[in-house]
Coordinates of C-alpha atoms and ligand atoms in Angstrom, one line a residue:
M248 CA 2.5 26.8 -10.3
N249 CA 0.1 26.6 -7.2
H250 CA -0.1 23.9 -4.5
H251 CA -2.7 21.9 -6.6
T252 CA 0.0 21.0 -9.0
R253 CA 2.2 19.3 -6.3
R254 CA 0.9 16.0 -5.4
R255 CA -0.3 16.0 -1.9
L256 CA 1.6 13.5 0.3
V257 CA 0.2 12.0 3.5
M258 CA 2.9 10.0 5.3
G259 CA 2.6 8.1 8.6
N260 CA 5.5 7.8 11.1
W261 CA 4.8 4.8 13.2
K262 CA 7.8 5.8 15.5
M263 CA 8.6 2.7 17.9
H264 CA 5.2 1.2 17.8
G265 CA 3.9 -2.0 16.4
S266 CA 4.2 -5.8 16.4
L267 CA 3.9 -8.3 13.5
A268 CA 0.4 -8.9 14.6
A269 CA -0.7 -5.3 15.2
N270 CA 1.0 -4.2 11.9
A271 CA -0.7 -6.9 9.9
A272 CA -4.1 -5.5 10.8
L273 CA -3.0 -1.9 10.3
L274 CA -1.3 -2.6 7.0
D275 CA -4.3 -4.7 5.6
G276 CA -6.7 -1.8 6.8
L277 CA -4.6 0.7 4.9
A278 CA -4.3 -1.5 1.7
A279 CA -8.1 -2.1 1.8
G280 CA -8.9 1.6 2.1
A281 CA -6.2 3.1 0.0
M282 CA -8.6 4.1 -2.7
R283 CA -10.2 6.6 -0.3
A284 CA -7.1 8.8 -0.6
G285 CA -7.8 9.8 -4.2
E286 CA -5.3 11.6 -5.7
T287 CA -3.3 11.9 -2.5
Q288 CA 0.0 9.9 -2.3
L289 CA 0.1 7.6 0.9
A290 CA 3.1 6.3 2.6
V291 CA 4.0 4.8 6.0
C292 CA 7.6 5.0 7.7
V293 CA 7.8 1.8 9.8
P294 CA 10.5 0.5 12.3
F295 CA 13.5 -1.2 10.4
P296 CA 12.4 -4.9 11.5
Y297 CA 9.0 -4.5 9.9
L298 CA 10.2 -3.2 6.4
A299 CA 9.8 -6.6 4.9
Q300 CA 6.5 -7.0 6.4
A301 CA 5.4 -3.6 4.9
Q302 CA 6.9 -4.6 1.6
A303 CA 4.9 -7.8 1.6
A304 CA 1.6 -6.2 2.6
L305 CA 1.9 -3.0 0.4
A306 CA 3.6 -4.2 -2.9
G307 CA 1.1 -3.7 -5.6
T308 CA -0.9 -1.2 -3.6
P309 CA -0.7 2.6 -4.2
I310 CA 0.8 2.8 -0.7
S311 CA 4.7 3.2 -0.4
W312 CA 6.9 2.6 2.6
G313 CA 9.8 4.2 4.2
A314 CA 12.4 4.0 7.1
Q315 CA 12.6 6.5 10.0
D316 CA 16.3 7.0 9.8
V317 CA 19.2 6.2 7.5
S318 CA 23.0 6.1 7.9
V319 CA 25.4 8.5 6.2
H320 CA 27.7 5.5 5.6
T321 CA 27.3 3.0 2.7
Q322 CA 28.7 0.0 4.6
G323 CA 31.3 -1.0 7.2
A324 CA 32.0 -0.9 11.0
Y325 CA 28.9 1.1 12.0
T326 CA 27.1 -1.2 14.6
G327 CA 23.4 -0.5 14.7
E328 CA 23.3 1.7 11.6
V329 CA 21.3 0.9 8.5
A330 CA 22.8 1.6 5.2
P331 CA 20.5 3.3 2.4
A332 CA 21.1 0.3 0.0
M333 CA 19.8 -2.0 2.6
L334 CA 16.6 0.0 2.7
A335 CA 16.5 -0.1 -1.1
D336 CA 16.8 -3.9 -0.8
F337 CA 13.4 -3.9 0.8
G338 CA 11.7 -1.6 -1.7
V339 CA 11.9 1.4 0.4
T340 CA 11.0 4.8 -1.2
W341 CA 11.5 7.2 1.7
A342 CA 13.8 7.8 4.6
L343 CA 13.0 10.4 7.3
C344 CA 16.0 12.4 8.1
G345 CA 16.4 14.5 11.3
H346 CA 13.0 13.8 12.9
S347 CA 12.9 16.1 16.0
E348 CA 13.1 13.0 18.3
R349 CA 16.4 12.1 16.5
R350 CA 17.8 15.5 16.9
A351 CA 16.7 15.9 20.5
L352 CA 17.3 12.4 21.8
H353 CA 20.4 11.4 19.6
G354 CA 22.0 14.7 19.3
E355 CA 21.8 14.8 15.5
S356 CA 23.1 18.0 14.1
S357 CA 21.7 19.8 11.0
D358 CA 25.0 19.0 9.1
L359 CA 24.5 15.2 9.9
V360 CA 20.9 15.4 8.9
A361 CA 21.9 16.9 5.6
A362 CA 24.6 14.3 5.1
K363 CA 21.7 11.6 5.7
A364 CA 19.6 13.2 3.0
A365 CA 22.6 13.1 0.6
S366 CA 23.2 9.4 1.5
A367 CA 19.6 8.5 0.9
L368 CA 19.6 10.4 -2.4
A369 CA 22.6 8.6 -3.6
A370 CA 20.9 5.2 -3.2
G371 CA 17.8 6.4 -4.9
L372 CA 15.8 7.0 -1.9
T373 CA 13.6 10.1 -1.2
P374 CA 14.7 11.9 2.0
V375 CA 12.0 13.6 4.1
V376 CA 14.1 16.1 6.0
C377 CA 12.4 17.3 9.2
V378 CA 12.8 20.8 10.7
G379 CA 11.1 22.5 13.5
E380 CA 11.5 25.0 16.3
T381 CA 10.9 24.3 20.0
L382 CA 8.4 26.4 22.1
A383 CA 11.2 28.3 23.7
D384 CA 12.4 29.3 20.1
R385 CA 8.9 30.4 19.2
D386 CA 8.4 32.3 22.4
A387 CA 11.9 34.1 21.7
D388 CA 10.7 35.0 18.1
Q389 CA 13.5 32.8 16.9
V390 CA 11.5 30.6 14.4
E391 CA 12.9 31.9 11.1
R392 CA 16.4 31.8 12.6
V393 CA 16.2 28.2 13.8
I394 CA 14.5 26.8 10.8
G395 CA 17.0 28.8 8.6
E396 CA 19.8 27.2 10.4
Q397 CA 18.4 23.7 10.1
L398 CA 17.8 24.1 6.4
A399 CA 21.2 25.6 5.5
P400 CA 23.1 22.6 5.1
V401 CA 20.2 21.0 3.2
L402 CA 19.9 23.9 0.8
A403 CA 23.7 23.6 0.2
L404 CA 23.0 20.2 -1.4
G405 CA 21.9 22.2 -4.4
A406 CA 18.9 22.5 -6.7
E407 CA 19.0 19.1 -8.2
A408 CA 19.1 17.3 -4.8
L409 CA 16.3 19.8 -3.4
A410 CA 14.0 18.8 -6.3
R411 CA 14.3 15.2 -5.3
L412 CA 13.5 15.6 -1.6
V413 CA 10.6 16.5 0.7
I414 CA 10.7 18.9 3.7
A415 CA 8.5 18.3 6.8
Y416 CA 8.0 21.3 9.1
E417 CA 7.3 19.9 12.5
P418 CA 7.2 22.3 15.3
V419 CA 8.5 20.4 18.3
W420 CA 5.8 21.9 20.4
A421 CA 3.1 20.3 18.2
I422 CA 4.4 16.8 18.1
G423 CA 2.7 14.3 20.2
T424 CA 1.1 17.0 22.3
G425 CA -2.4 17.2 20.7
R426 CA -1.5 20.9 20.2
T427 CA -1.5 21.7 16.4
A428 CA 0.0 24.8 14.9
T429 CA -2.9 27.0 13.5
P430 CA -3.1 26.7 9.7
E431 CA -1.9 30.4 9.6
Q432 CA 1.1 29.6 11.9
A433 CA 2.0 26.7 9.7
Q434 CA 1.5 28.5 6.5
A435 CA 3.8 31.3 7.6
V436 CA 6.7 29.0 8.2
H437 CA 5.9 26.9 5.0
A438 CA 6.1 30.2 2.9
F439 CA 9.4 30.9 4.7
I440 CA 10.7 27.5 3.7
R441 CA 9.2 27.7 0.3
A442 CA 11.0 31.1 -0.3
A443 CA 14.4 29.6 0.9
L444 CA 13.9 26.6 -1.5
A445 CA 12.9 28.9 -4.4
Q446 CA 16.1 31.0 -3.8
H447 CA 18.0 27.7 -4.4
G448 CA 16.1 26.8 -7.6
A449 CA 13.5 24.4 -6.0
G450 CA 10.5 26.3 -5.3
Q451 CA 8.2 23.2 -6.1
T452 CA 9.7 20.9 -3.5
R453 CA 7.0 19.5 -1.4
I454 CA 6.7 20.7 2.3
L455 CA 4.7 18.6 4.7
Y456 CA 3.4 19.8 7.9
G457 CA 3.6 17.6 11.1
G458 CA 2.4 17.9 14.6
S459 CA -0.9 16.5 16.0
V460 CA -2.4 16.3 12.5
K461 CA -5.8 14.4 12.7
A462 CA -8.7 14.0 10.3
A463 CA -10.5 16.9 12.1
N464 CA -7.7 19.5 11.5
A465 CA -6.2 18.1 8.2
A466 CA -8.5 19.9 5.7
S467 CA -7.9 23.5 7.1
L468 CA -4.1 22.7 7.0
F469 CA -4.3 21.4 3.5
A470 CA -6.1 24.5 2.4
Q471 CA -2.9 26.7 2.9
P472 CA -1.1 27.3 -0.2
D473 CA 2.2 26.1 0.9
I474 CA 1.2 23.0 2.7
D475 CA 1.6 20.0 0.5
G476 CA 0.6 17.3 2.8
A477 CA 1.2 15.9 6.4
L478 CA 3.7 13.8 8.3
V479 CA 1.5 12.0 10.9
G480 CA 2.5 10.3 14.1
G481 CA -0.1 9.1 16.5
A482 CA -3.0 9.2 14.1
S483 CA -1.2 7.0 11.5
L484 CA -1.6 4.1 13.9
V485 CA -5.2 3.8 13.3
A486 CA -6.1 3.0 9.7
D487 CA -9.4 4.7 9.5
E488 CA -8.1 7.9 11.0
F489 CA -5.0 8.0 8.7
L490 CA -7.2 7.4 5.7
N491 CA -9.5 10.2 6.8
I492 CA -6.6 12.6 6.9
A493 CA -5.6 11.5 3.3
A494 CA -9.2 11.9 2.3
A495 CA -9.6 15.3 3.9
V496 CA -10.3 17.8 1.1
A497 CA -8.9 21.3 1.1
Ligands
PEP527 C1 5.7 12.9 14.0 O1 6.1 12.1 14.8 O2 6.3 13.3 13.0 C2 4.4 13.7 14.4 C3 4.0 14.6 13.8 O3 3.7 13.1 15.4 P1 2.2 13.4 15.9 O4 1.4 13.4 14.7 O5 1.8 12.2 16.8 O6 2.3 14.7 16.6

């Protein structure tokens, strides 16, 4: 099976941006232009308070919505946490797990990230597990070791779980920096991740690339055999640019 048989997925990560008014315009623009994505699956991961707004604006459109984090706990005395069943209550499809900003700014370990993925799966959500090396890792030739360590507890969830999640490769040095990995650099890591997934019986799990993806560089990334779509930060805040990424032809 080649990458044309895996449905391409373009997912926005709004991070901590937005307001009711700004989101309304953005969501309306996305809903109005969703057809431009063709066969590509479209999704947006919004801040928790705006999940209801996303649900109201996107229900009945081809665009699905997700959260940027999820708790490992199902309920209880966990102030500030959001349980996966709460996300499901708002029609959520996706939960980012272990975005590099959460790993770096909130000390999330790879074990915790894998536990979040399991927690999301148990509630019927699709985890999007983010991995990626820093520039120091890359300069020290440690990319595969670092990605391998981040993946290990996720791979341990087993083939059935792996077939139901999505991996996002996001080199930290390419996130929000305007500096994209070259298609060849990205493909090399995607192939490494694909091989690890295949060894665990899940060679067809989708692997997204993230890191300064924009309409101008999307097609060359999507042309790579193991890049199944994109996780998009900054460019997902502009409806036209985000839709142009989704419409980019490999
Ligand atoms: C991200 O936040 O996942 C991301 C890839 O951001 P950006 O596209 O802005 O680099």
